[in-house]
Every structure is written in C-alpha cells, then in structure tokens.
Short mmCIF file of C-alpha atoms in Angstrom, two decimals:
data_model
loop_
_atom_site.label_atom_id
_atom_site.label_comp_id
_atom_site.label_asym_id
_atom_site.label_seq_id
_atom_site.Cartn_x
_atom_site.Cartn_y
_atom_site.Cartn_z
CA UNK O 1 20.56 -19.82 3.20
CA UNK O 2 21.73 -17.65 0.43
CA UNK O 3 18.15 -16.24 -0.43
CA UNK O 4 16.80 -12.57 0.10
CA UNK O 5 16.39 -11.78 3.76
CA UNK O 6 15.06 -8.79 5.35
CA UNK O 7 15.16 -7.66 9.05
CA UNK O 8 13.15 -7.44 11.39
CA UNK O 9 10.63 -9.79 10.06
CA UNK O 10 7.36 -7.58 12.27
CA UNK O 11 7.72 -4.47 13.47
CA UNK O 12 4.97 -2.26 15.70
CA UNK O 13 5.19 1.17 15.97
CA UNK O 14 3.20 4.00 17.19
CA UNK O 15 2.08 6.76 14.95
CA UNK O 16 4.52 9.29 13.98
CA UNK O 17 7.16 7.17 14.68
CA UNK O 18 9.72 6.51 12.22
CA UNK O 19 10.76 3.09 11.02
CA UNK O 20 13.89 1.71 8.65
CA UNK O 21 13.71 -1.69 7.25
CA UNK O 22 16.87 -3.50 5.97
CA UNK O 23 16.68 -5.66 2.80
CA UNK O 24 20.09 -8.03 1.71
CA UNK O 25 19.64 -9.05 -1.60
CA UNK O 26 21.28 -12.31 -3.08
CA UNK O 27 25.09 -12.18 -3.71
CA UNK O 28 25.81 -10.76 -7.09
CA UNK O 29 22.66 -9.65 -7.95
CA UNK O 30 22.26 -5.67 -8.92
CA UNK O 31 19.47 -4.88 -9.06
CA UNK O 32 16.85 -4.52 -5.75
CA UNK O 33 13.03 -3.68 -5.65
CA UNK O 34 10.85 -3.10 -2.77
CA UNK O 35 6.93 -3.53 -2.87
CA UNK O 36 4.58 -3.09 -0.62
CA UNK O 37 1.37 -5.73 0.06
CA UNK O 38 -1.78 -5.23 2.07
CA UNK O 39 -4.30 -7.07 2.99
CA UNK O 40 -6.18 -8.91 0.03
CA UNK O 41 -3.66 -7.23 -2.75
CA UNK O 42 -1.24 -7.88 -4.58
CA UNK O 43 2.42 -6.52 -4.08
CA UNK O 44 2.61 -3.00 -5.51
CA UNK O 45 6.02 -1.55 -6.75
CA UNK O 46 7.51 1.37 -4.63
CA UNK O 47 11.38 1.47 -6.62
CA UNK O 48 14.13 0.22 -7.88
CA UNK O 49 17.68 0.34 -8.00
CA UNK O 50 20.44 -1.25 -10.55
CA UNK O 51 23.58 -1.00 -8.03
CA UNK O 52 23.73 1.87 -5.84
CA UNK O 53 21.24 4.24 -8.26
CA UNK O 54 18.09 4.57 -7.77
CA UNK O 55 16.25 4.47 -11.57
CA UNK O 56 12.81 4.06 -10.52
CA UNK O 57 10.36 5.31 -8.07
CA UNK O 58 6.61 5.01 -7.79
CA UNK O 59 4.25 7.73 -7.26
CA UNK O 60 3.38 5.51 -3.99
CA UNK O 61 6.67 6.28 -2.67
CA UNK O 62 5.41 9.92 -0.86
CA UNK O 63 8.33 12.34 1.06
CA UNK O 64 7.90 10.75 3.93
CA UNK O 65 9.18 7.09 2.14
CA UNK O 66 13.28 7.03 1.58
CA UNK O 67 15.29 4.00 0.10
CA UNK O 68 18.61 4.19 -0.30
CA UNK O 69 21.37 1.31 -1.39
CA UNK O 70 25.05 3.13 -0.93
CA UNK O 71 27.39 0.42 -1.90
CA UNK O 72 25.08 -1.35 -4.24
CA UNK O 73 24.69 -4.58 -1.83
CA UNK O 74 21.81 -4.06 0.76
CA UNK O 75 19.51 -1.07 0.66
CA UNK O 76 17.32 0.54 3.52
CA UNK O 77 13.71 1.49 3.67
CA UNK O 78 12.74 4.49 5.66
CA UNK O 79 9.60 5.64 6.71
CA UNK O 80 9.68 8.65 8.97
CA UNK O 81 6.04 10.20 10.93
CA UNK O 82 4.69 6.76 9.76
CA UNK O 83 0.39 6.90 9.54
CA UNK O 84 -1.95 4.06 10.27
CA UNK O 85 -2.36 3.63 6.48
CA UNK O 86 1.53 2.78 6.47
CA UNK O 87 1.04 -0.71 7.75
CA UNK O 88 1.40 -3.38 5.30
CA UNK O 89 4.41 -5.80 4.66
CA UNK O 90 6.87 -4.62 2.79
CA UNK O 91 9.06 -7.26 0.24
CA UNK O 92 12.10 -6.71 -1.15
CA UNK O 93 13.10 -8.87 -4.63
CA UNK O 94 16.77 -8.86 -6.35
CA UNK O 95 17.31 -10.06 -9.53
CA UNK O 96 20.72 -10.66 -11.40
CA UNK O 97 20.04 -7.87 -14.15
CA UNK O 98 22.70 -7.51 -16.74
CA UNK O 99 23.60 -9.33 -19.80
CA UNK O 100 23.06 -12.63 -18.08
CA UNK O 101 20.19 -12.41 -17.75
CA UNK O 102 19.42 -11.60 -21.56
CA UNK O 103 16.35 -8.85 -21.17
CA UNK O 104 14.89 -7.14 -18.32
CA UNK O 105 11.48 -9.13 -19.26
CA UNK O 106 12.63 -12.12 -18.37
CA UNK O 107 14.76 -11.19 -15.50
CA UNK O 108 13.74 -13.65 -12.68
CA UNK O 109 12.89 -11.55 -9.48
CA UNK O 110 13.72 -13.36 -5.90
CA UNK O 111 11.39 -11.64 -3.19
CA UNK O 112 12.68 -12.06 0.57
CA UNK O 113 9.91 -13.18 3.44
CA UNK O 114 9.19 -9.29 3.79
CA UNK O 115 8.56 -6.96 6.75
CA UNK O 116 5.51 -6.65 8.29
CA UNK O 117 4.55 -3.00 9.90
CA UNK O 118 1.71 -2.59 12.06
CA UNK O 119 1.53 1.61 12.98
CA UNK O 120 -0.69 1.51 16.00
CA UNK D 1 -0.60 1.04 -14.90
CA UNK D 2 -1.25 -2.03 -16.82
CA UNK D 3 -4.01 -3.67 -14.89
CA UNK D 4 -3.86 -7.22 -14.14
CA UNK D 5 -7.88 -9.02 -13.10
CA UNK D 6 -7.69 -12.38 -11.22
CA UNK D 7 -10.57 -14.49 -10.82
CA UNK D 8 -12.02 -16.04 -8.48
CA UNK D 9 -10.85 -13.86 -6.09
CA UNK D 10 -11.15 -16.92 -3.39
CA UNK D 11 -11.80 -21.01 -3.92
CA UNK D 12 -11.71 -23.23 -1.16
CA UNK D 13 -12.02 -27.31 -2.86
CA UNK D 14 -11.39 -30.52 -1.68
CA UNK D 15 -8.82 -32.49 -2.47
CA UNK D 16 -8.69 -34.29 -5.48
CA UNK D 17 -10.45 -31.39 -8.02
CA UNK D 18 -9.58 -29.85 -10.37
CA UNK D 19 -9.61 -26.00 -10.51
CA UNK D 20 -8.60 -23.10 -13.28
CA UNK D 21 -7.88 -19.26 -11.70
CA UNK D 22 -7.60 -16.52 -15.01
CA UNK D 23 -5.50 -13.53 -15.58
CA UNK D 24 -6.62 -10.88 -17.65
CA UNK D 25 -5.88 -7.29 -18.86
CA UNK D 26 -6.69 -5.26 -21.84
CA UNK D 27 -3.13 -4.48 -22.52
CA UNK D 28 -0.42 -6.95 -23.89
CA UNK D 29 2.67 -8.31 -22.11
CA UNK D 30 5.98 -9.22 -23.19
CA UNK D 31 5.55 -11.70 -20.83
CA UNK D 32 3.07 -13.25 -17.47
CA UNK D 33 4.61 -14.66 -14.95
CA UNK D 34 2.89 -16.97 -12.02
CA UNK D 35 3.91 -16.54 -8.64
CA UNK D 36 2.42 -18.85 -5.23
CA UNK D 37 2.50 -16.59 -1.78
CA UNK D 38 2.49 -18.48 1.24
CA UNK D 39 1.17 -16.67 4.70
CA UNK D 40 3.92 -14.45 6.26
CA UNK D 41 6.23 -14.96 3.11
CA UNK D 42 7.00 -13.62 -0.18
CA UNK D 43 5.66 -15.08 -3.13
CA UNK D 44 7.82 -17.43 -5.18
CA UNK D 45 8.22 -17.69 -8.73
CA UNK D 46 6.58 -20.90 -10.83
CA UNK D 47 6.41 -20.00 -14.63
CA UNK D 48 7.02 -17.47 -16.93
CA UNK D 49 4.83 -17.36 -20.12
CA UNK D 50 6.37 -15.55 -23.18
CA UNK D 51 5.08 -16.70 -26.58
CA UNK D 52 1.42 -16.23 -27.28
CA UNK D 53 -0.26 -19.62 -26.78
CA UNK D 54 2.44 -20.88 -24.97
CA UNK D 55 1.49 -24.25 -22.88
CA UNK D 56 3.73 -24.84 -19.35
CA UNK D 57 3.61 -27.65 -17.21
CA UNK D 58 4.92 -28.05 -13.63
CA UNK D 59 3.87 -31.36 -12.46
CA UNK D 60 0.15 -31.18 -12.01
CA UNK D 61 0.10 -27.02 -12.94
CA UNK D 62 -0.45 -25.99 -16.23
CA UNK D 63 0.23 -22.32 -17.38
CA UNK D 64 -1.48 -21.09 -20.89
CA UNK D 65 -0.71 -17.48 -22.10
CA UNK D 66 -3.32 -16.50 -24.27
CA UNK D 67 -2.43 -16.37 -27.70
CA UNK D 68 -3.05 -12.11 -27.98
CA UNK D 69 -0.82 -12.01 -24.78
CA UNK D 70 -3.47 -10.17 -22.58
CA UNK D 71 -4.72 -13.31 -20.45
CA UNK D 72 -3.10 -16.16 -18.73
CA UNK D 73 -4.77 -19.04 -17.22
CA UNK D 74 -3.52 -21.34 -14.59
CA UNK D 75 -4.90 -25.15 -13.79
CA UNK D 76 -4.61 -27.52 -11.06
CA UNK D 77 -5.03 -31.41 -11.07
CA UNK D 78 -6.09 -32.89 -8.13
CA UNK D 79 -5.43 -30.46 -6.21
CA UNK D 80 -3.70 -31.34 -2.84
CA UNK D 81 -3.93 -29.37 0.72
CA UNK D 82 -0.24 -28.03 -0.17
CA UNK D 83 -1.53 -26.17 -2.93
CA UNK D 84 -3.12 -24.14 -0.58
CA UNK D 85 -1.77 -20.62 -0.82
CA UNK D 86 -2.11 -17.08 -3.10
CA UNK D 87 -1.20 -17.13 -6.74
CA UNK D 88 -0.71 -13.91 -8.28
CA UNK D 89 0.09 -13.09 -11.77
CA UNK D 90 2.57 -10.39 -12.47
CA UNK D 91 3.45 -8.66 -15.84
CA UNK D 92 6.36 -6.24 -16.43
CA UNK D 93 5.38 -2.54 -16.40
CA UNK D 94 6.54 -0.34 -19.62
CA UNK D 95 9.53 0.30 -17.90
CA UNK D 96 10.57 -3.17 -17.48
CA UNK D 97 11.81 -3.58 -14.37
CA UNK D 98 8.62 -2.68 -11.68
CA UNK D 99 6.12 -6.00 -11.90
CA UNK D 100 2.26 -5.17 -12.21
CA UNK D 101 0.53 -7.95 -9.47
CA UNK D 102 -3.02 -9.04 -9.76
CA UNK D 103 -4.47 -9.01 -6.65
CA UNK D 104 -4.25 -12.59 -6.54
CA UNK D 105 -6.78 -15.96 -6.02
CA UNK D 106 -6.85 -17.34 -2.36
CA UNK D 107 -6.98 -21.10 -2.59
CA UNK D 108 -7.94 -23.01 -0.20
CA UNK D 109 -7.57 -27.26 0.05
CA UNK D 110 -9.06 -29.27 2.12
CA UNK D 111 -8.29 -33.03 2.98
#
C-alpha cells in the first residue's frame, strides 16, 4: 500500500500527558497537512509544510501543539499536557505540490486513515 | 475563514432514491471539491468542480458548481447501502493550500 499512513491508528491518554503522532506521506509528494476532526465536523486545518518548512499554521495550533517534518518525508505531531478538549482524530493529507501539479487549487490532497486521541 | 453550509446535516433513505445534499457559502471559490468519509478513515476525494456551472458525473453522482461559484450541489441515483458514509465539501482557503470543510451530510442507506 503506497497511500498515507499514520501511526498508531487510537491512542488513550490521561490528562497532561503528552502524545506524538507520526504521519508518512506518499513517496514524492512535498507537501504535508494535518487536520484535526471531531465529532459531527468537518476536518479543520492545523498546518502545512512544502518539504521540511513549515509555511502555514492555524490559529488552532496553540503552544502546546508542535509539528515538525526534518527531512521533508514524514512529519510528527506533538501534543504535550494534552486537555480533554484535545481528543479528536487527527488526519494527515500529502499532495504532490509543484509544477506538476499546475496550481495549488487544484492540487489533489491524499488524507491517511488518521489518529484517533481519546485524553481521559 | 470562508465558511462552507451543508445541508441536510443527516438523511437516512432506502435504497433505490434519489437524494441531493447542497454546499453553500457567501464567498467564491476557485474551486469545490467533494470528498466521501467512511467511519474510522479519512475522507477520499470524488470531484473537483472548477468552472462556474460545471456538470460532473461519477457513475450515479452528479456534482454541479453553481454558476457564481459560491454553492455546489451533489446528487445520488438510486442510492445503494454503500453510499452510506459522510460527504463533505471542501474549498481552498485564500492561502491556497489549507482546505475549508463543511461539516458534512451523514447519509445513511438502508436495504
């Protein structure tokens, strides 16, 4: 399988606890974006990264969130002292970016099976 | 944020109707795409809509983006228990990479 997979697929932690989630986006594709998705929503952005920089971060993303992607294949998700209103599942998309893929608007965006947090 | 509405927010049929679920915003996009979620997965691409007016078919979906770009519209024929999952539609923020999610229509078939 060759598609976006992240690991673990559940995690449960208690409160305060801190948490990293590990995304591996599809070979060749540069640029990376994790969401997060609770219940009855949709997916809402949290950043974004075109190789190993991070160009985009949501005002979701608070101190206590931390992505990184050092050698511009897969990229971490850290959430330290994590809070009850942390649980969700958390998706990570690639996309090929680039001049193949003509303009960022239609730049097709792969999401993995996600994580899903429960903070007890 | 460009806001994205979905309705019906749920729609549980039987099999063999037909159905419609609507995306609208009061701003225009470049472009909507469609995505189906499945429980426990991520959702999965099925169209994207870029010229206003813009008709797409995928079997027995069929995609319209409306002609001002600020709605999309999605319908089912005879509409079969696999179709059973979330559809979300998703429009590029102003920075063009982030996608802008509806919060979706929960759709429900039953044999």
């Amino acid at each position: 399988d060759t598609g976006v997979s992240q690991d673990p697929r559940h995690k449960i932690t208690k409160r305060g606890q801190n948490v990293t989630f590990r995304c591996d986006p599809i070979s060749e594709h540069n640029r990376l974006y994790w969401y997060r998705q609770t219940l009855g929503q949709g997916p809402e952005f949290l950043t974004y990264f075109q190789n190993e920089a991070q160009l985009e971060k949501s005002r979701l993303l608070s101190d206590r969130f931390s992505a990184e992607r050092p050698k511009g294949s897969f990229s971490t998700l850290e959430i330290q002292r994590t809070e009850q209103g942390d649980s969700a599942m958390y998706l990570c998309a690639s996309s090929l970016g680039g001049w193949r893929a003509r303009t960022s608007s239609t730049d097709t965006q792969y999401f993995g099976p996600g994580t899903r947090l429960t903070v007890l | 944020t460009q806001l994205l509405e979905q309705s019906p927010q749920f729609l549980s049929i039987q099999e063999g109707e037909n159905l419609t679920v609507y995306c609208n915003s009061s701003s225009v996009f470049s472009s909507l795409q469609w995505y189906r979620q499945e429980p426990g997965e991520g959702p999965v691409l099925l169209v994207t809509v870029v010229t206003g007016g813009e008709v797409k078919k995928l079997k027995r979906l069929t995609f319209q983006f409306g002609d001002a770009r600020k709605d999309s519209s999605l319908h089912i024929t005879a509409a079969q228990p696999g179709d059973t999952g979330l559809y979300l539609c998703a429009g590029f923020s102003n920075s063009g990479y982030a996608l802008n999610f509806g919060k979706g229509t929960s759709l429900l078939v039953t044999p």
